[in-house]
């Protein structure tokens, strides 16, 4: 049973193009700082090693497991932490935007290949096919990436698997900050869990934009009001960072979340047989 709040570190890293060794060194420095501060779960952004220029994916993608994850596994083992990060992954002739979870024993618990990719991305990277949830001694952890937040079904799949913490690694253009923030709030309320949105910063000069930063941690406001007695309208965002490279530590009370869901879960009210009936590919093709 989880009785104490989980100390969770959010590392908002500047993901620099063509600076893999420097990105890794800075990531290591922040991870070790988080370990020193008592973190149990440490989170890095999407494509933290290479930034997110998909035009370079064939040159920068790595295998998982591989050299990069081996180094992170060793750090996680030495520090006794769970670690989440995102990388461009190569598997045979396929490329993915992948997030993975490492355990305190230094093993890769599992990985998530992003399911939702927008049209241009699909020319360069393949899509994943499922939304796994990993059972750990700090709670049930699900992984998403930034673009997934646009699709309620992403979090619904994890909610149906009784996820406790969704770690969403992200590299999202600054122009989408407002919309992303609104969507994260909705997803947290729908999912009755904690969402750790760990966002990279920096610029993509090829695409001509900056990444939004503003990493955040959110949860269901009704949980905050009923179980933590710490809520005013708008306070479902428990943490929000600015646009600088930085690291923050926050406690997630999984025990109190479980207590809240014992009497407030909406899982029993779902009518799964009625959902997504209008979204078959045949229907879409006929309408267009």
Tab-separated table of C-alpha atoms in Angstrom:
chain	number	residue	atom	x	y	z
A	1	UNK	CA	0.000	0.000	0.000
A	2	UNK	CA	1.206	3.491	-0.844
A	3	UNK	CA	0.984	5.564	2.324
A	4	UNK	CA	3.294	8.534	1.758
A	5	UNK	CA	3.103	11.164	-1.010
A	6	UNK	CA	5.324	10.469	-4.014
A	7	UNK	CA	8.055	13.056	-4.527
A	8	UNK	CA	8.003	13.791	-8.235
A	9	UNK	CA	10.592	15.819	-10.149
A	10	UNK	CA	9.685	17.714	-13.319
A	11	UNK	CA	12.740	18.583	-15.405
A	12	UNK	CA	12.008	21.279	-17.978
A	13	UNK	CA	15.008	20.857	-20.253
A	14	UNK	CA	16.119	22.963	-23.196
A	15	UNK	CA	16.230	20.372	-25.960
A	16	UNK	CA	18.872	21.652	-28.380
A	17	UNK	CA	19.183	20.479	-31.973
A	18	UNK	CA	22.476	18.723	-32.793
A	19	UNK	CA	23.589	18.913	-29.156
A	20	UNK	CA	22.973	15.350	-27.974
A	21	UNK	CA	25.980	15.156	-25.639
A	22	UNK	CA	25.186	18.521	-24.053
A	23	UNK	CA	21.496	17.654	-23.663
A	24	UNK	CA	22.465	14.415	-21.927
A	25	UNK	CA	24.934	16.119	-19.587
A	26	UNK	CA	22.357	18.691	-18.490
A	27	UNK	CA	19.713	15.986	-18.071
A	28	UNK	CA	22.090	13.984	-15.878
A	29	UNK	CA	22.839	17.037	-13.763
A	30	UNK	CA	19.147	17.708	-13.104
A	31	UNK	CA	18.394	14.038	-12.442
A	32	UNK	CA	21.156	13.849	-9.848
A	33	UNK	CA	19.910	17.050	-8.221
A	34	UNK	CA	16.428	15.550	-8.032
A	35	UNK	CA	17.825	12.366	-6.484
A	36	UNK	CA	19.681	14.434	-3.889
A	37	UNK	CA	16.411	16.225	-3.073
A	38	UNK	CA	14.645	12.911	-2.445
A	39	UNK	CA	12.722	12.436	-5.687
A	40	UNK	CA	11.141	9.030	-6.312
A	41	UNK	CA	9.830	9.737	-9.818
A	42	UNK	CA	11.858	11.896	-12.228
A	43	UNK	CA	10.479	13.064	-15.580
A	44	UNK	CA	12.198	14.421	-18.705
A	45	UNK	CA	10.543	15.857	-21.867
A	46	UNK	CA	9.734	14.265	-25.208
A	47	UNK	CA	12.755	13.844	-27.525
A	48	UNK	CA	14.912	15.291	-24.759
A	49	UNK	CA	18.159	14.082	-26.329
A	50	UNK	CA	17.753	15.473	-29.854
A	51	UNK	CA	14.850	17.950	-29.825
A	52	UNK	CA	11.875	17.329	-32.076
A	53	UNK	CA	12.880	17.995	-35.665
A	54	UNK	CA	11.274	15.015	-37.404
A	55	UNK	CA	13.143	15.771	-40.636
A	56	UNK	CA	16.280	14.442	-38.902
A	57	UNK	CA	14.660	11.391	-37.347
A	58	UNK	CA	16.544	8.864	-39.454
A	59	UNK	CA	19.842	10.404	-38.289
A	60	UNK	CA	19.102	10.908	-34.595
A	61	UNK	CA	16.777	8.049	-33.598
A	62	UNK	CA	18.198	5.475	-31.176
A	63	UNK	CA	17.336	1.932	-30.183
A	64	UNK	CA	15.472	1.250	-26.925
A	65	UNK	CA	17.219	-0.322	-25.107
A	66	UNK	CA	20.488	1.178	-26.270
A	67	UNK	CA	23.364	3.408	-25.231
A	68	UNK	CA	21.187	6.310	-24.086
A	69	UNK	CA	18.749	4.216	-22.072
A	70	UNK	CA	21.621	2.166	-20.610
A	71	UNK	CA	23.073	5.369	-19.167
A	72	UNK	CA	19.700	6.444	-17.771
A	73	UNK	CA	19.114	2.969	-16.335
A	74	UNK	CA	22.420	3.163	-14.488
A	75	UNK	CA	21.571	6.584	-13.044
A	76	UNK	CA	18.115	5.366	-11.987
A	77	UNK	CA	19.632	2.314	-10.292
A	78	UNK	CA	22.243	4.356	-8.450
A	79	UNK	CA	19.620	6.830	-7.270
A	80	UNK	CA	16.831	4.306	-6.611
A	81	UNK	CA	14.306	6.235	-8.703
A	82	UNK	CA	11.686	5.723	-11.355
A	83	UNK	CA	12.582	7.704	-14.475
A	84	UNK	CA	10.470	8.713	-17.483
A	85	UNK	CA	11.872	10.252	-20.664
A	86	UNK	CA	11.113	10.553	-24.372
A	87	UNK	CA	13.303	9.696	-27.373
A	88	UNK	CA	13.065	9.188	-31.103
A	89	UNK	CA	13.282	5.402	-31.436
A	90	UNK	CA	14.370	3.274	-34.387
A	91	UNK	CA	13.169	-0.316	-34.627
A	92	UNK	CA	14.206	-2.003	-37.851
A	93	UNK	CA	12.942	0.233	-40.641
A	94	UNK	CA	10.392	2.015	-38.440
A	95	UNK	CA	10.757	5.181	-36.393
A	96	UNK	CA	8.659	6.190	-33.382
A	97	UNK	CA	8.340	8.988	-30.868
A	98	UNK	CA	8.627	6.909	-27.716
A	99	UNK	CA	8.429	7.449	-23.971
A	100	UNK	CA	9.689	4.841	-21.532
A	101	UNK	CA	9.705	4.076	-17.814
A	102	UNK	CA	12.784	2.890	-15.929
A	103	UNK	CA	12.564	1.251	-12.483
A	104	UNK	CA	14.799	1.782	-9.417
A	105	UNK	CA	16.440	-1.547	-10.229
A	106	UNK	CA	17.711	-0.032	-13.471
A	107	UNK	CA	15.403	-1.948	-15.809
A	108	UNK	CA	13.086	-0.619	-18.511
A	109	UNK	CA	9.608	-1.363	-17.171
A	110	UNK	CA	8.005	-0.606	-20.510
A	111	UNK	CA	7.558	1.971	-23.238
A	112	UNK	CA	4.845	3.867	-25.067
A	113	UNK	CA	5.037	4.641	-28.778
A	114	UNK	CA	2.944	7.702	-29.537
A	115	UNK	CA	-0.370	6.672	-31.051
A	116	UNK	CA	-1.497	10.073	-32.353
A	117	UNK	CA	0.719	11.715	-34.973
A	118	UNK	CA	-0.364	14.607	-37.169
A	119	UNK	CA	-0.312	14.313	-40.947
A	120	UNK	CA	3.202	15.594	-41.636
A	121	UNK	CA	4.687	13.513	-38.822
A	122	UNK	CA	3.215	10.341	-40.313
A	123	UNK	CA	5.470	10.811	-43.341
A	124	UNK	CA	8.474	10.261	-41.068
A	125	UNK	CA	7.386	8.313	-38.001
A	126	UNK	CA	5.111	5.352	-37.374
A	127	UNK	CA	2.253	5.260	-34.897
A	128	UNK	CA	1.976	3.112	-31.814
A	129	UNK	CA	-1.073	0.980	-31.195
A	130	UNK	CA	-1.876	0.872	-27.481
A	131	UNK	CA	-1.904	2.789	-24.194
A	132	UNK	CA	-0.114	0.686	-21.560
A	133	UNK	CA	-0.305	1.266	-17.807
A	134	UNK	CA	2.560	0.053	-15.626
A	135	UNK	CA	1.947	-1.196	-12.095
A	136	UNK	CA	4.718	0.068	-9.777
A	137	UNK	CA	5.227	0.449	-6.055
A	138	UNK	CA	4.540	4.200	-6.378
A	139	UNK	CA	1.268	3.706	-8.255
A	140	UNK	CA	-0.090	2.823	-11.675
A	141	UNK	CA	1.756	4.921	-14.263
A	142	UNK	CA	0.606	5.667	-17.808
A	143	UNK	CA	2.596	7.454	-20.505
A	144	UNK	CA	1.455	9.900	-23.175
A	145	UNK	CA	3.050	12.527	-25.394
A	146	UNK	CA	1.996	16.091	-26.105
A	147	UNK	CA	-0.155	15.645	-29.208
A	148	UNK	CA	-2.157	12.882	-27.491
A	149	UNK	CA	-3.725	15.475	-25.192
A	150	UNK	CA	-5.894	16.625	-28.107
A	151	UNK	CA	-7.710	13.275	-28.067
A	152	UNK	CA	-9.882	12.486	-25.008
A	153	UNK	CA	-9.719	8.777	-25.821
A	154	UNK	CA	-6.009	8.765	-24.877
A	155	UNK	CA	-6.678	9.556	-21.240
A	156	UNK	CA	-9.934	7.579	-21.265
A	157	UNK	CA	-8.013	4.422	-22.124
A	158	UNK	CA	-5.677	5.040	-19.195
A	159	UNK	CA	-8.570	5.965	-16.894
A	160	UNK	CA	-10.282	2.659	-17.679
A	161	UNK	CA	-7.065	0.943	-16.558
A	162	UNK	CA	-7.228	2.870	-13.254
A	163	UNK	CA	-4.115	4.944	-13.830
A	164	UNK	CA	-2.806	7.018	-10.904
A	165	UNK	CA	-0.197	9.160	-12.653
A	166	UNK	CA	-0.110	10.083	-16.341
A	167	UNK	CA	3.310	11.354	-17.355
A	168	UNK	CA	2.924	13.309	-20.588
A	169	UNK	CA	6.272	14.131	-22.157
A	170	UNK	CA	5.955	17.009	-24.609
A	171	UNK	CA	7.553	19.341	-27.149
A	172	UNK	CA	4.725	21.672	-28.186
A	173	UNK	CA	5.035	24.965	-30.094
A	174	UNK	CA	4.565	28.066	-27.962
A	175	UNK	CA	1.563	29.184	-30.029
A	176	UNK	CA	-0.465	26.287	-28.611
A	177	UNK	CA	0.112	27.090	-24.936
A	178	UNK	CA	-3.392	28.371	-24.165
A	179	UNK	CA	-5.182	25.495	-25.878
A	180	UNK	CA	-2.832	22.914	-24.364
A	181	UNK	CA	-3.442	24.287	-20.882
A	182	UNK	CA	-7.209	24.089	-21.360
A	183	UNK	CA	-6.989	20.534	-22.660
A	184	UNK	CA	-4.774	19.408	-19.776
A	185	UNK	CA	-7.311	20.727	-17.282
A	186	UNK	CA	-10.110	18.793	-18.983
A	187	UNK	CA	-8.036	15.607	-19.200
A	188	UNK	CA	-7.168	15.785	-15.481
A	189	UNK	CA	-10.829	16.161	-14.505
A	190	UNK	CA	-11.925	13.340	-16.814
A	191	UNK	CA	-9.216	10.956	-15.643
A	192	UNK	CA	-9.428	11.485	-11.858
A	193	UNK	CA	-5.658	11.157	-11.612
A	194	UNK	CA	-2.483	13.231	-11.542
A	195	UNK	CA	-1.124	14.472	-14.877
A	196	UNK	CA	2.565	15.346	-14.954
A	197	UNK	CA	3.065	17.385	-18.121
A	198	UNK	CA	6.819	17.671	-18.650
A	199	UNK	CA	7.537	20.060	-21.485
A	200	UNK	CA	10.749	20.945	-23.262
A	201	UNK	CA	11.879	24.438	-24.168
A	202	UNK	CA	14.148	25.841	-26.860
A	203	UNK	CA	13.728	26.629	-30.541
A	204	UNK	CA	13.197	24.654	-33.723
A	205	UNK	CA	14.799	26.956	-36.326
A	206	UNK	CA	13.779	24.689	-39.215
A	207	UNK	CA	10.109	24.986	-38.305
A	208	UNK	CA	10.418	28.594	-37.133
A	209	UNK	CA	8.966	28.326	-33.629
A	210	UNK	CA	9.853	28.003	-29.954
A	211	UNK	CA	8.626	25.281	-27.619
A	212	UNK	CA	6.137	26.310	-24.965
A	213	UNK	CA	7.770	25.114	-21.753
A	214	UNK	CA	5.329	25.766	-18.897
A	215	UNK	CA	5.533	22.239	-17.536
A	216	UNK	CA	2.712	21.582	-15.108
A	217	UNK	CA	1.108	19.135	-12.712
A	218	UNK	CA	-2.688	18.914	-12.571
A	219	UNK	CA	-5.392	16.826	-10.967
A	220	UNK	CA	-9.155	16.601	-10.523
A	221	UNK	CA	-10.288	19.716	-8.572
A	222	UNK	CA	-12.985	17.693	-6.810
A	223	UNK	CA	-10.243	15.476	-5.393
A	224	UNK	CA	-8.356	18.536	-4.161
A	225	UNK	CA	-11.474	19.927	-2.528
A	226	UNK	CA	-12.713	16.725	-0.898
A	227	UNK	CA	-9.474	14.987	0.088
A	228	UNK	CA	-6.768	17.624	0.339
A	229	UNK	CA	-8.947	20.562	1.443
A	230	UNK	CA	-6.825	22.771	-0.772
A	231	UNK	CA	-8.822	24.101	-3.680
A	232	UNK	CA	-10.183	27.322	-5.061
A	233	UNK	CA	-11.589	27.658	-8.568
A	234	UNK	CA	-8.700	27.405	-10.991
A	235	UNK	CA	-6.352	25.626	-8.614
A	236	UNK	CA	-6.500	22.259	-10.363
A	237	UNK	CA	-3.058	23.262	-11.673
A	238	UNK	CA	-0.864	22.294	-8.737
A	239	UNK	CA	2.335	23.443	-10.433
A	240	UNK	CA	3.211	25.482	-13.500
A	241	UNK	CA	6.698	26.462	-14.558
A	242	UNK	CA	7.761	29.391	-16.739
A	243	UNK	CA	9.766	29.158	-19.946
A	244	UNK	CA	13.237	28.739	-18.471
A	245	UNK	CA	15.239	25.557	-18.087
A	246	UNK	CA	14.521	24.484	-14.539
A	247	UNK	CA	13.530	21.661	-12.232
A	248	UNK	CA	10.708	21.487	-9.675
A	249	UNK	CA	9.749	18.930	-7.051
A	250	UNK	CA	6.147	18.226	-6.050
A	251	UNK	CA	4.408	15.630	-3.880
A	252	UNK	CA	1.582	13.490	-5.295
A	253	UNK	CA	-0.650	11.902	-2.657
A	254	UNK	CA	-1.628	8.618	-4.289
A	255	UNK	CA	-3.078	7.218	-1.043
A	256	UNK	CA	-5.573	10.084	-0.771
A	257	UNK	CA	-6.359	9.791	-4.491
A	258	UNK	CA	-7.291	6.131	-4.006
A	259	UNK	CA	-9.476	7.043	-1.049
A	260	UNK	CA	-11.269	9.665	-3.137
A	261	UNK	CA	-11.903	7.289	-6.033
A	262	UNK	CA	-13.339	4.590	-3.781
A	263	UNK	CA	-16.551	6.586	-3.557
A	264	UNK	CA	-16.272	8.950	-6.530
A	265	UNK	CA	-15.061	6.868	-9.465
A	266	UNK	CA	-17.119	7.178	-12.637
A	267	UNK	CA	-15.856	3.916	-14.134
A	268	UNK	CA	-19.086	2.135	-13.263
A	269	UNK	CA	-21.071	4.695	-15.277
A	270	UNK	CA	-19.200	4.192	-18.553
A	271	UNK	CA	-21.164	2.750	-21.489
A	272	UNK	CA	-18.293	1.532	-23.636
A	273	UNK	CA	-20.529	-0.221	-26.163
A	274	UNK	CA	-21.903	3.167	-27.231
A	275	UNK	CA	-18.613	4.934	-27.943
A	276	UNK	CA	-16.802	5.645	-31.225
A	277	UNK	CA	-19.470	4.063	-33.405
A	278	UNK	CA	-19.246	6.882	-35.939
A	279	UNK	CA	-15.504	6.771	-36.413
A	280	UNK	CA	-14.954	3.766	-38.663
A	281	UNK	CA	-12.655	4.475	-41.577
A	282	UNK	CA	-15.411	3.503	-44.000
A	283	UNK	CA	-17.734	6.172	-42.610
A	284	UNK	CA	-15.052	8.831	-42.811
A	285	UNK	CA	-14.214	7.915	-46.404
A	286	UNK	CA	-17.864	7.978	-47.463
A	287	UNK	CA	-18.432	11.417	-45.960
A	288	UNK	CA	-15.385	12.899	-47.677
